[in-house]
Short mmCIF file of C-alpha atoms in Angstrom, two decimals:
data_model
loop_
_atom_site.label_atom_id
_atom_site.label_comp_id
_atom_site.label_asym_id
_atom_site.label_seq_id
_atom_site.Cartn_x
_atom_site.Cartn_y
_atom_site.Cartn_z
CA UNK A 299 4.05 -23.50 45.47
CA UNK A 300 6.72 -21.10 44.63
CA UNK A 301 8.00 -23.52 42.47
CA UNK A 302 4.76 -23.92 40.22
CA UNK A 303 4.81 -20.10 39.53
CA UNK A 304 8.02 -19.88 38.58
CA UNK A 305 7.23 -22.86 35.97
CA UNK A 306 4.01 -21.09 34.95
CA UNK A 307 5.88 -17.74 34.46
CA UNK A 308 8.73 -19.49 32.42
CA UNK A 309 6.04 -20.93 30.28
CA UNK A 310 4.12 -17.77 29.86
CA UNK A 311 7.53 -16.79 28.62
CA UNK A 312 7.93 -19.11 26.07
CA UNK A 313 4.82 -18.61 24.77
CA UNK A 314 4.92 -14.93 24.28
CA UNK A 315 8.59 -15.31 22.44
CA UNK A 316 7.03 -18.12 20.25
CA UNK A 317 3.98 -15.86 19.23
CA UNK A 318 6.40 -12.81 18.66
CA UNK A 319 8.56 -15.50 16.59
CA UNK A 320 5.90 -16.43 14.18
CA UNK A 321 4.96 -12.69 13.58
CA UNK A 322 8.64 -11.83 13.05
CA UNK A 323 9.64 -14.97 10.88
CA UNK A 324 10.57 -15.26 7.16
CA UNK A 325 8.23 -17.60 5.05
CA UNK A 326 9.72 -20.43 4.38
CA UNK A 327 10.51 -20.79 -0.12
CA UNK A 328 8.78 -24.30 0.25
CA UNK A 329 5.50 -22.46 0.88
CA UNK A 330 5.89 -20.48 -1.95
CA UNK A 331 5.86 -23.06 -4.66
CA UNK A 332 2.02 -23.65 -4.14
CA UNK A 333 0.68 -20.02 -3.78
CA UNK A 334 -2.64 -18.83 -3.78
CA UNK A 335 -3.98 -15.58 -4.44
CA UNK A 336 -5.85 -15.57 -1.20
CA UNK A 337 -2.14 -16.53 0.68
CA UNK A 338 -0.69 -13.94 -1.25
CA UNK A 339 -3.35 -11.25 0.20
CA UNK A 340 -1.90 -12.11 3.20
CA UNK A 341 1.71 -11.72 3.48
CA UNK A 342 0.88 -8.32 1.68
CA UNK A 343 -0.74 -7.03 4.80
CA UNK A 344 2.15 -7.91 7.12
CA UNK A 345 5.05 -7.57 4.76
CA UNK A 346 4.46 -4.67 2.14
CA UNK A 347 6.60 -1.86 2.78
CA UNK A 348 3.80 0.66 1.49
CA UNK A 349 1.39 -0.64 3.77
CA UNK A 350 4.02 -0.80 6.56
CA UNK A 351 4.21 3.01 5.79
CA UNK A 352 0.83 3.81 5.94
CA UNK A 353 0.43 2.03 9.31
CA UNK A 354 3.43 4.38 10.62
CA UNK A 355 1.57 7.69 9.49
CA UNK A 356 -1.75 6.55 11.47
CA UNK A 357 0.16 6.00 14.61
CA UNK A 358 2.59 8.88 14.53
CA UNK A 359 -1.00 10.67 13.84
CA UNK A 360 -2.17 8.98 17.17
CA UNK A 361 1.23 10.35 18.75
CA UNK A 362 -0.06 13.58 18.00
CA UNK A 363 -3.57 13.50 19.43
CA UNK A 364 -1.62 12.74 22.97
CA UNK A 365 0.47 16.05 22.68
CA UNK A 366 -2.32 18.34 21.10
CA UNK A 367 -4.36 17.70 23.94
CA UNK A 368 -2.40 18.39 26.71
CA UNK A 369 -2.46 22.03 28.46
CA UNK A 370 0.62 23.71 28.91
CA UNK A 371 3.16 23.20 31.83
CA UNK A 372 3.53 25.58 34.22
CA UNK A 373 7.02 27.63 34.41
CA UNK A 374 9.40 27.23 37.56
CA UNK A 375 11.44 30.22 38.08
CA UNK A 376 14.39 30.90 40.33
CA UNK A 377 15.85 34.67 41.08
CA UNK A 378 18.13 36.13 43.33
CA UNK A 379 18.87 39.77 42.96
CA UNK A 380 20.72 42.68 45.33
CA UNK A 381 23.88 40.51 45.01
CA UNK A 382 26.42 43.32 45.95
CA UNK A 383 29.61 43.41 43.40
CA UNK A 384 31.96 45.24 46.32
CA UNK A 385 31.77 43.62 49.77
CA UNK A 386 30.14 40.61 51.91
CA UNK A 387 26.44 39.84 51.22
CA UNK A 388 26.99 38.05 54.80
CA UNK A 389 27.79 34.95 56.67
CA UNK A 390 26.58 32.08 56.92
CA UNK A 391 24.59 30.02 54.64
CA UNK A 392 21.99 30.61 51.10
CA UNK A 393 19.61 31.84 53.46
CA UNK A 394 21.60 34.09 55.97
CA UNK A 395 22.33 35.90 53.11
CA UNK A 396 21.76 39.29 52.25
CA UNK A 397 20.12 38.70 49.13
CA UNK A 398 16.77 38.84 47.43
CA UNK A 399 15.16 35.39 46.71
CA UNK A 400 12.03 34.88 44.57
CA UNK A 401 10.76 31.61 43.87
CA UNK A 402 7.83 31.59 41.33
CA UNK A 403 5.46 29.59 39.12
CA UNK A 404 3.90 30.70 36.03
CA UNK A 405 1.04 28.89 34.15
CA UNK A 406 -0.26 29.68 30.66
CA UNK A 407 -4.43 29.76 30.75
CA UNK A 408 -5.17 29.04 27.27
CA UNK A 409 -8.72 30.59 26.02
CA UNK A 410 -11.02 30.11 23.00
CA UNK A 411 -11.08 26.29 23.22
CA UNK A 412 -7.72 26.21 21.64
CA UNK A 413 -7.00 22.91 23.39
CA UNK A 414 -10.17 21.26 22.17
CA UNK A 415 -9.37 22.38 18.93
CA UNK A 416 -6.23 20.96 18.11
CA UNK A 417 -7.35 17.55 19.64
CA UNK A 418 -10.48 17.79 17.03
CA UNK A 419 -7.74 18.90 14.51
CA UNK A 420 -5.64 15.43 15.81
CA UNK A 421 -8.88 13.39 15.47
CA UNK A 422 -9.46 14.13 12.24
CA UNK A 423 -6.12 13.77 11.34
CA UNK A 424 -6.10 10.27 12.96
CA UNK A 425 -9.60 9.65 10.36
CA UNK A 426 -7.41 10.60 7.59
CA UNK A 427 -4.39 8.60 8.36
CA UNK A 428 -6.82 5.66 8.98
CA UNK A 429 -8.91 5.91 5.38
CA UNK A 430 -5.61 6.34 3.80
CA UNK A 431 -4.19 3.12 5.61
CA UNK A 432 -7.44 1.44 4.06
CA UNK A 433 -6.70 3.31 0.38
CA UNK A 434 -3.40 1.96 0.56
CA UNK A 435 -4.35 -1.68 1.31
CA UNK A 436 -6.92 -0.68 -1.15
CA UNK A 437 -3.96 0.39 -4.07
CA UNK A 438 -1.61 -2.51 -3.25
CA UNK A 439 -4.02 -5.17 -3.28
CA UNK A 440 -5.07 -4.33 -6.81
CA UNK A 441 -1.34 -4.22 -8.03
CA UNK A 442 -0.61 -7.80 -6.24
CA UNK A 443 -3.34 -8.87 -7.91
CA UNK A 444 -2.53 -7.50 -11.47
CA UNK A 445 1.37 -9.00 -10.20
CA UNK A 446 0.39 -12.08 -9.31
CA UNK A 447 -1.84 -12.33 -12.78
CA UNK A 448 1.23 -11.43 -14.77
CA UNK A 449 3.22 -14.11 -13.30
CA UNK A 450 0.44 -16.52 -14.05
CA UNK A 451 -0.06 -15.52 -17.40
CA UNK A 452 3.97 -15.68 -17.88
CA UNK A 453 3.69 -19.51 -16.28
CA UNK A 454 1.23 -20.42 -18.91
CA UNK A 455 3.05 -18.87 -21.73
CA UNK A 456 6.26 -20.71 -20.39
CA UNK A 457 4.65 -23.96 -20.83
CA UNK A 458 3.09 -23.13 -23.73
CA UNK A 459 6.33 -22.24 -25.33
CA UNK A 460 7.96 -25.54 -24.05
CA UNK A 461 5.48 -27.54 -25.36
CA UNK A 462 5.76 -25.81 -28.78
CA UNK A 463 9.41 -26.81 -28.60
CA UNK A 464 8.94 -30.32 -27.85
CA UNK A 465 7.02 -30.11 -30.87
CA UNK A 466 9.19 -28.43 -33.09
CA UNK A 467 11.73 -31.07 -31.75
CA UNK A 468 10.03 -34.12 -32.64
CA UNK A 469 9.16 -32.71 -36.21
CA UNK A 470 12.65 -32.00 -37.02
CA UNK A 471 13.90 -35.02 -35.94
CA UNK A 472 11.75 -37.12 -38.03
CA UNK A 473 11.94 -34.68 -41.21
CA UNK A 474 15.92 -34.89 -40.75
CA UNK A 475 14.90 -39.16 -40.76
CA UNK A 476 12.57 -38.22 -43.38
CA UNK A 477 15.71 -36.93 -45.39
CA UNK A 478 17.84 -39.73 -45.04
CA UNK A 479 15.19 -41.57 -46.65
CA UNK A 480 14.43 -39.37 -49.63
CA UNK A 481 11.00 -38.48 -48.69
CA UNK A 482 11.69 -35.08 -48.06
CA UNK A 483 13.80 -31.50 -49.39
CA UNK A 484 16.71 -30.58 -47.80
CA UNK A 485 14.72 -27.11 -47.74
CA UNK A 486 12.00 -28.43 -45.92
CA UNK A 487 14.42 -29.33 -43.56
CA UNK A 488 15.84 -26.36 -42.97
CA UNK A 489 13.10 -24.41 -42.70
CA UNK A 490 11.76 -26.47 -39.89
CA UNK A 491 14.80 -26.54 -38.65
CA UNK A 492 14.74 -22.46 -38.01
CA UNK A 493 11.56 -22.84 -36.87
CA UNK A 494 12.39 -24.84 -34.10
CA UNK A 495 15.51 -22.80 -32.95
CA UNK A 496 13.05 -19.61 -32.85
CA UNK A 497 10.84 -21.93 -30.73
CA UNK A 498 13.80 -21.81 -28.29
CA UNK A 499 14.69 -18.26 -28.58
CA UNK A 500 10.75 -18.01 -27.51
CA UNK A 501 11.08 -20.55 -24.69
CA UNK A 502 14.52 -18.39 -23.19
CA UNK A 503 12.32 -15.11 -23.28
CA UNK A 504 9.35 -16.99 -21.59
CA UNK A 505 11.53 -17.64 -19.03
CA UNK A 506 12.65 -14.38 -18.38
CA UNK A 507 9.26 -12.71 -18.61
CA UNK A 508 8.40 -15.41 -15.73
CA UNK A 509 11.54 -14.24 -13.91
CA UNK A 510 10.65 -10.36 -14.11
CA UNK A 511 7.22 -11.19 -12.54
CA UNK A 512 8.62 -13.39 -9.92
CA UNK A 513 10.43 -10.59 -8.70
CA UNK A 514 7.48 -7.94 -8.82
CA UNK A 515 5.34 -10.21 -7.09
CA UNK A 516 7.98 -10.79 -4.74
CA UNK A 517 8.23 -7.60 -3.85
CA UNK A 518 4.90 -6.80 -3.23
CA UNK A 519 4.55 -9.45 -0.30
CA UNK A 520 8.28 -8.86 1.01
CA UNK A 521 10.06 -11.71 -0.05
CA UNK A 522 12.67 -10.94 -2.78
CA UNK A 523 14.94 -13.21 -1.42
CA UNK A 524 12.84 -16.30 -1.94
CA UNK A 525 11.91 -14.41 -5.63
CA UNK A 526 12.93 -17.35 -7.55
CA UNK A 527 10.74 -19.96 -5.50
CA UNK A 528 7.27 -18.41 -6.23
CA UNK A 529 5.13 -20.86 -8.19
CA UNK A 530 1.06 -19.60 -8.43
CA UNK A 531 -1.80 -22.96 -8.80
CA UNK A 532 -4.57 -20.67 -8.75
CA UNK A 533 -6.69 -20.78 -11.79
CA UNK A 534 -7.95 -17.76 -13.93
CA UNK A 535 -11.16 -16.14 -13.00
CA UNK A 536 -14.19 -17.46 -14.89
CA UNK A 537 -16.83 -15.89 -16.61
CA UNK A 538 -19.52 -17.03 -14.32
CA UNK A 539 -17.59 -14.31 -11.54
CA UNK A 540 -18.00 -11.31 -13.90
CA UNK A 541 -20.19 -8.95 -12.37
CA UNK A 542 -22.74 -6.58 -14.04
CA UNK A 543 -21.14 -3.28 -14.56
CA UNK A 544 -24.68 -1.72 -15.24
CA UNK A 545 -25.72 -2.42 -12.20
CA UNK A 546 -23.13 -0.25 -10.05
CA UNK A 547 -24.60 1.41 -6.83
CA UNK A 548 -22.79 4.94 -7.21
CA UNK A 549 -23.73 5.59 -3.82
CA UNK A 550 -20.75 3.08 -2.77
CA UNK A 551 -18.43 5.94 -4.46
CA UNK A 552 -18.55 7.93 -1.31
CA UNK A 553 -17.61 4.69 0.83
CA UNK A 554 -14.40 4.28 -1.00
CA UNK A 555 -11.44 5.12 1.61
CA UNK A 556 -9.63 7.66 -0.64
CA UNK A 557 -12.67 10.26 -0.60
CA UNK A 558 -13.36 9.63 3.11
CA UNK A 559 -9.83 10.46 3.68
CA UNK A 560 -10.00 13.42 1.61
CA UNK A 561 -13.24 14.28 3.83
CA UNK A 562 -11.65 13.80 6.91
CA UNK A 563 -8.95 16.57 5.44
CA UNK A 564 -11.58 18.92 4.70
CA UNK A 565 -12.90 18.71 8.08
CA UNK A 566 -9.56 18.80 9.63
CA UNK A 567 -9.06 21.91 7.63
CA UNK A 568 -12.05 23.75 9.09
CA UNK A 569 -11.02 22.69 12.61
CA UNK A 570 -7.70 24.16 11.96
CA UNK A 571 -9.27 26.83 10.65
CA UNK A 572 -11.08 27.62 14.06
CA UNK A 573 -8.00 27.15 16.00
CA UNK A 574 -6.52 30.04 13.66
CA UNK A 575 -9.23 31.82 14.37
CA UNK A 576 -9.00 31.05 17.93
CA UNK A 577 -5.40 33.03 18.41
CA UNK A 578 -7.37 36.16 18.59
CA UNK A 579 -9.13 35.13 21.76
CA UNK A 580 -5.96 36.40 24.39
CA UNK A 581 -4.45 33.74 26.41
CA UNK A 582 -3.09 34.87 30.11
CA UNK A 583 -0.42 34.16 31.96
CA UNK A 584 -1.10 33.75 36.03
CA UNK A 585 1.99 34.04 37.91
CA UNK A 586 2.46 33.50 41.97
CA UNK A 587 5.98 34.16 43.84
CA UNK A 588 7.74 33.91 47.26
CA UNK A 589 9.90 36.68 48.27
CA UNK A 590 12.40 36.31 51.08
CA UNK A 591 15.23 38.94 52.36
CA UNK A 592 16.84 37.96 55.45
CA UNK A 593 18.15 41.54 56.74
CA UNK A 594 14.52 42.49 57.55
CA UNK A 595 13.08 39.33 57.95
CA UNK A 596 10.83 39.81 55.49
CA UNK A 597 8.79 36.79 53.54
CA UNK A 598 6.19 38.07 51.13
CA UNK A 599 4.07 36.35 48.69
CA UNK A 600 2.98 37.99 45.12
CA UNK A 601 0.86 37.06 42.05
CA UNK A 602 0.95 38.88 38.88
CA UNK A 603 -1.30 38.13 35.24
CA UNK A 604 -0.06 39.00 31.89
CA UNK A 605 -1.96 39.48 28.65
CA UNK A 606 -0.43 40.16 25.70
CA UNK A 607 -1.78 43.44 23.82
CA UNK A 608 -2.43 42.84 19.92
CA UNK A 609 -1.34 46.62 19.08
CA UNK A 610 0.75 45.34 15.85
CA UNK A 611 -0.66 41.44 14.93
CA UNK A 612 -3.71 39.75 15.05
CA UNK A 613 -3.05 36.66 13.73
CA UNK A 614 -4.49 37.62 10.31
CA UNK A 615 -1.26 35.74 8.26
CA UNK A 616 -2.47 32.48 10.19
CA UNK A 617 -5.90 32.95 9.31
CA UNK A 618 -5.11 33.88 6.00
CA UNK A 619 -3.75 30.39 5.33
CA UNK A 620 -6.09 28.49 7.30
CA UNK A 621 -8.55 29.34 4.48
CA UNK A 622 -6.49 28.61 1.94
CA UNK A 623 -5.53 25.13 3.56
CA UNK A 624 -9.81 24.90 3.77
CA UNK A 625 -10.08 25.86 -0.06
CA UNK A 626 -7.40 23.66 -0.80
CA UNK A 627 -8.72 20.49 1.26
CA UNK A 628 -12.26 21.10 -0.39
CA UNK A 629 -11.09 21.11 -3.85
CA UNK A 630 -8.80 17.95 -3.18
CA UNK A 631 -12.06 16.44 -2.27
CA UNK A 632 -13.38 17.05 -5.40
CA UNK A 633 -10.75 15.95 -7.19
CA UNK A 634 -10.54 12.62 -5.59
CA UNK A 635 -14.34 12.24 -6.38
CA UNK A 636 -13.50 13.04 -9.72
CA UNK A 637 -10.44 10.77 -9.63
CA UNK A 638 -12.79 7.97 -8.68
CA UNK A 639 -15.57 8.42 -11.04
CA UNK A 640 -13.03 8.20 -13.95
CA UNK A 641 -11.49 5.40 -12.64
CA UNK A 642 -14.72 3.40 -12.22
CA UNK A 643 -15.43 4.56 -15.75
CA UNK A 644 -12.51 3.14 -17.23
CA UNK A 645 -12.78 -0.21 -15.14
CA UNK A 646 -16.46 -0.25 -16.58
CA UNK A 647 -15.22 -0.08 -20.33
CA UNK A 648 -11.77 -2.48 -19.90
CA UNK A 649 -14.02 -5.04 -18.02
CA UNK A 650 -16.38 -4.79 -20.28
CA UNK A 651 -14.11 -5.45 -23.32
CA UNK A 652 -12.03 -8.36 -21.18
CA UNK A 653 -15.65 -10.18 -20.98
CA UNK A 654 -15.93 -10.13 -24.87
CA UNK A 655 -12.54 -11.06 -25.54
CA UNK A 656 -12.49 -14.40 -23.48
CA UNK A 657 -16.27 -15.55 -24.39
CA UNK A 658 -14.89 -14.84 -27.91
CA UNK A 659 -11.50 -16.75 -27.37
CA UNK A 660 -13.52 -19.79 -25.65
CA UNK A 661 -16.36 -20.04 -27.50
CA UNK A 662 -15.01 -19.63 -31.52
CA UNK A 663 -11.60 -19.02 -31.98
CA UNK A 664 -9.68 -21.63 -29.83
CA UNK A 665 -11.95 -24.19 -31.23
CA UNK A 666 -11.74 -23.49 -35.03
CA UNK A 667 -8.11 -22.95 -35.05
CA UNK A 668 -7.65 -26.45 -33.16
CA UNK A 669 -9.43 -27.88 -35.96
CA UNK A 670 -7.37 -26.26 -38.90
CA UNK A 671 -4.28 -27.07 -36.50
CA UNK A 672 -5.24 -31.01 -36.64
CA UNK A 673 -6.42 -30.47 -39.95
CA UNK A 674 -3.17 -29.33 -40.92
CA UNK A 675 -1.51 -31.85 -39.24
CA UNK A 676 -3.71 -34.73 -40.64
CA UNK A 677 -3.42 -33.72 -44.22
CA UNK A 678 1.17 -33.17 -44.34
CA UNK A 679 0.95 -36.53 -42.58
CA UNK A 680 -0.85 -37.74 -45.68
CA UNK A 681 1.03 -35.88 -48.06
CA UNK A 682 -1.62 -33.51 -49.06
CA UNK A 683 0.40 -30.58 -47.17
CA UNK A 684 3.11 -28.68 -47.74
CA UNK A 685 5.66 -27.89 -44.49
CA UNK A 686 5.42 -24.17 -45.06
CA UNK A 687 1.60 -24.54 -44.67
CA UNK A 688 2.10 -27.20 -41.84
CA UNK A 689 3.90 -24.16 -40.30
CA UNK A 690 1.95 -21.49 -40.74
CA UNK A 691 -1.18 -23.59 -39.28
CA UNK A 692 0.89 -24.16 -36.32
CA UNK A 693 2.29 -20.65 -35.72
CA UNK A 694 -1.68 -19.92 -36.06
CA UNK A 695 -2.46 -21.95 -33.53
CA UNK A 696 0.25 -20.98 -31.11
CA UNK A 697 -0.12 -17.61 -31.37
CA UNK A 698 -3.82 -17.92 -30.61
CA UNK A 699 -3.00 -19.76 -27.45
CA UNK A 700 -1.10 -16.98 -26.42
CA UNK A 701 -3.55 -14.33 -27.38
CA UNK A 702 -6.38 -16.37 -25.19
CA UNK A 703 -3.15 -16.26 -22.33
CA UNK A 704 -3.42 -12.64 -22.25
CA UNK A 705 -7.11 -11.97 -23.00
CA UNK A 706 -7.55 -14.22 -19.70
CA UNK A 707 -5.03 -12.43 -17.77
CA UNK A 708 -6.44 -8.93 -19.15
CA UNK A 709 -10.29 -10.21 -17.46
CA UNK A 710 -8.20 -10.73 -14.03
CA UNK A 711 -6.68 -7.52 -14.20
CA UNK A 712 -9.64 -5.72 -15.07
CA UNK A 713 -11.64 -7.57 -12.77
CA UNK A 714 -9.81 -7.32 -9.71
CA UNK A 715 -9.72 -3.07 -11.30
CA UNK A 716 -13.30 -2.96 -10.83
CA UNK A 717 -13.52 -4.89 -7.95
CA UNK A 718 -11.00 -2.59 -6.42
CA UNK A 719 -12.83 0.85 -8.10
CA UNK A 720 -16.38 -0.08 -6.36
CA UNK A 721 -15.99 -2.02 -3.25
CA UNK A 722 -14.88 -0.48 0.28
CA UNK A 723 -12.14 -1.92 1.71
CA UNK A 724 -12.11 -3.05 5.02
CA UNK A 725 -9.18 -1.68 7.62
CA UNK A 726 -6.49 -4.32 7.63
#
């Protein structure tokens, strides 16, 4: 029997160190070269460092509720007096002596529910700390998301540029056959030929935009080490996701986690504000002590209260500020509800514009500028064509591609803006 617990408890063990082991591991690169959005969300919660912060400041603001609302300790206080500087004080031992002992204890009585106070002042302190752990999930979320949509948008433009390479590259090889032959300018040639070496340049700086925004991404979810591994396969939002900005339920303003916070100030503030006003109510000190002199044998027992007198203060400095700390909170308020009205008024108007961008880019442009492209390509393959124009068509067309890139990339952005701008978020 004593055997099976010891087997159970070694197991319980192992279990408990393997659970803390998966919390405190690294992610492995491999599971970075397939990531989602949604597995993104996640490592942000356990490994951004301004989250991480956050969730400090709520629980040192839950270490404070435990000390504001404990009452004061009482005082312990030893005294021996009539100790004579010429002569014996007697034989014997401590308590054959000839000396006045006094052993006392002194406990503060605080009044005006100044205890209650500053554990209502802790509370709502702990409220703030909490809607600003929620604001902060709230902030970062929206910048992985605009992160990871950067790096995206620098993937496509990567492979758009190395396709437009391997294009350039097969041209120029054939017009430098096409020379040989006679059947086209050494111009031509060259021009092509620059083309295709800025086609490079374009490729190198794709690469390096995709190599910036591996490394803000990889920030963001804590892995900077493993910066280079990061591959996204998510897709870009569509269309059918956009949401109608005309629509909005303003009422949802006042459930964002910034303005409760700054509520949860303002009534913090007022709290504190009683407890300032609270240091005019007197505490008293109650005070009980043994006596003991061994000459006459005499063992007496005293209690004593002190009150301070408020002849020169009142406490009108700290009250002073309290209200000021009350104005202050208030009109932080208000300028957070301000804060977030703009900001849903700006997501509005860049949402708004993203939308007509991409229909645009989907519906007309990408279209009509792959048929001039072809077009182009059909009619220099025939000899109807000139290579600058062949150029130019294609330069079109390229640039296009990337414009559609970042119009996409701009909806995600100013998507996940809105989203973040109207929707509570939930505590992590």
């Amino acid at each position: 029997m004593k055997h099976r617990y010891i087997v159970l408890l070694l197991c319980t063990l192992g279990l408990v160190s393997l659970a803390h082991a998966d919390e405190t591991s690294e992610v492995h690169p491999s599971d970075l070269q397939h990531l989602s959005l949604s597995q993104a969300e996640r490592l942000l919660q356990t490994n951004n460092r301004e989250v991480l912060f956050a969730r400090r400041a709520l629980e040192g603001s839950q270490a404070d509720k435990l000390s504001a609302g404990q009452k004061p300790n009482p005082v312990l206080s030893l005294s021996s007096t009539n100790f004579k500087l010429h002569g014996s004080n007697g034989n014997g031992g401590l308590q054959d002596k000839t000396l006045d002992s006094i052993v006392r204890v002194d406990q503060l009585i605080e009044r005006g529910g100044k205890r209650e106070l500053r554990t209502a002042v802790a509370e709502d302190a702990i409220k703030a700390s909490r809607f600003d752990l929620q604001d902060s999930m709230r902030q970062q979320t929206l910048n992985l998301r605009s992160s990871y949509y950067d790096l995206l948008l620098a993937q496509q433009a990567e492979r758009l540029q190395q396709e437009n390479q391997a294009i350039f590259d097969k041209v120029l090889q054939s017009a430098e056959l096409r020379l040989k032959a006679g059947d086209i300018s050494a111009t031509d040639v060259a021009r092509i030929r620059v083309d295709a070496l800025r086609a490079k340049n374009d490729v190198r700086q794709a690469q390096a935009d995709r190599e910036k925004a591996q490394a803000i991404l990889a920030y963001m979810i804590g892995q900077e080490k493993n910066a280079t591994s990061l591959y996204l396969t998510d897709e870009w939002p569509t269309l059918a996701n956009a949401p109608n900005t005309g629509n909005t339920d303003m009422t949802l303003l006042d459930q964002r986690a910034d303005i409760q916070a700054a509520a949860a100030r303002t009534a913090q503030a007022m709290e504190a504000r009683k407890l300032a006003e609270s240091l005019q109510t007197r505490d008293i000190t109650v005070g009980v002590q043994y006596e003991h002199y061994p000459d006459d044998s005499r063992n007496t027992v005293g209690a004593a209260v002190s009150i301070p007198l408020f002849t020169n203060y009142q406490y009108q400095g700290e009250i002073a500020r309290a209200e000021v700390n009350l104005t202050t909170a208030e009109e932080a308020r208000q300028q957070t509800q301000a804060i977030a009205l703009g900001e849903i008024s700006r997501a509005r108007a860049d949402l708004n514009a993203a939308i007509d961008k991409v229909r645009r880019y989907d519906e007309q442009m990408l279209a009509e500028a792959k048929t001039a492209a072809d077009a182009a390509e059909f009619a220099y393959q025939h000899g109807a064509m000139g290579v600058t124009d062949l150029l130019d068509a294609r330069r079109v067309y390229r640039t296009l591609q990337l414009d559609a890139a970042n119009a996409r990339a701009d909806y995600a952005k100013s998507l996940a803006a809105w989203q973040a701008a109207t929707q509570p978020q939930e505590a992590p």
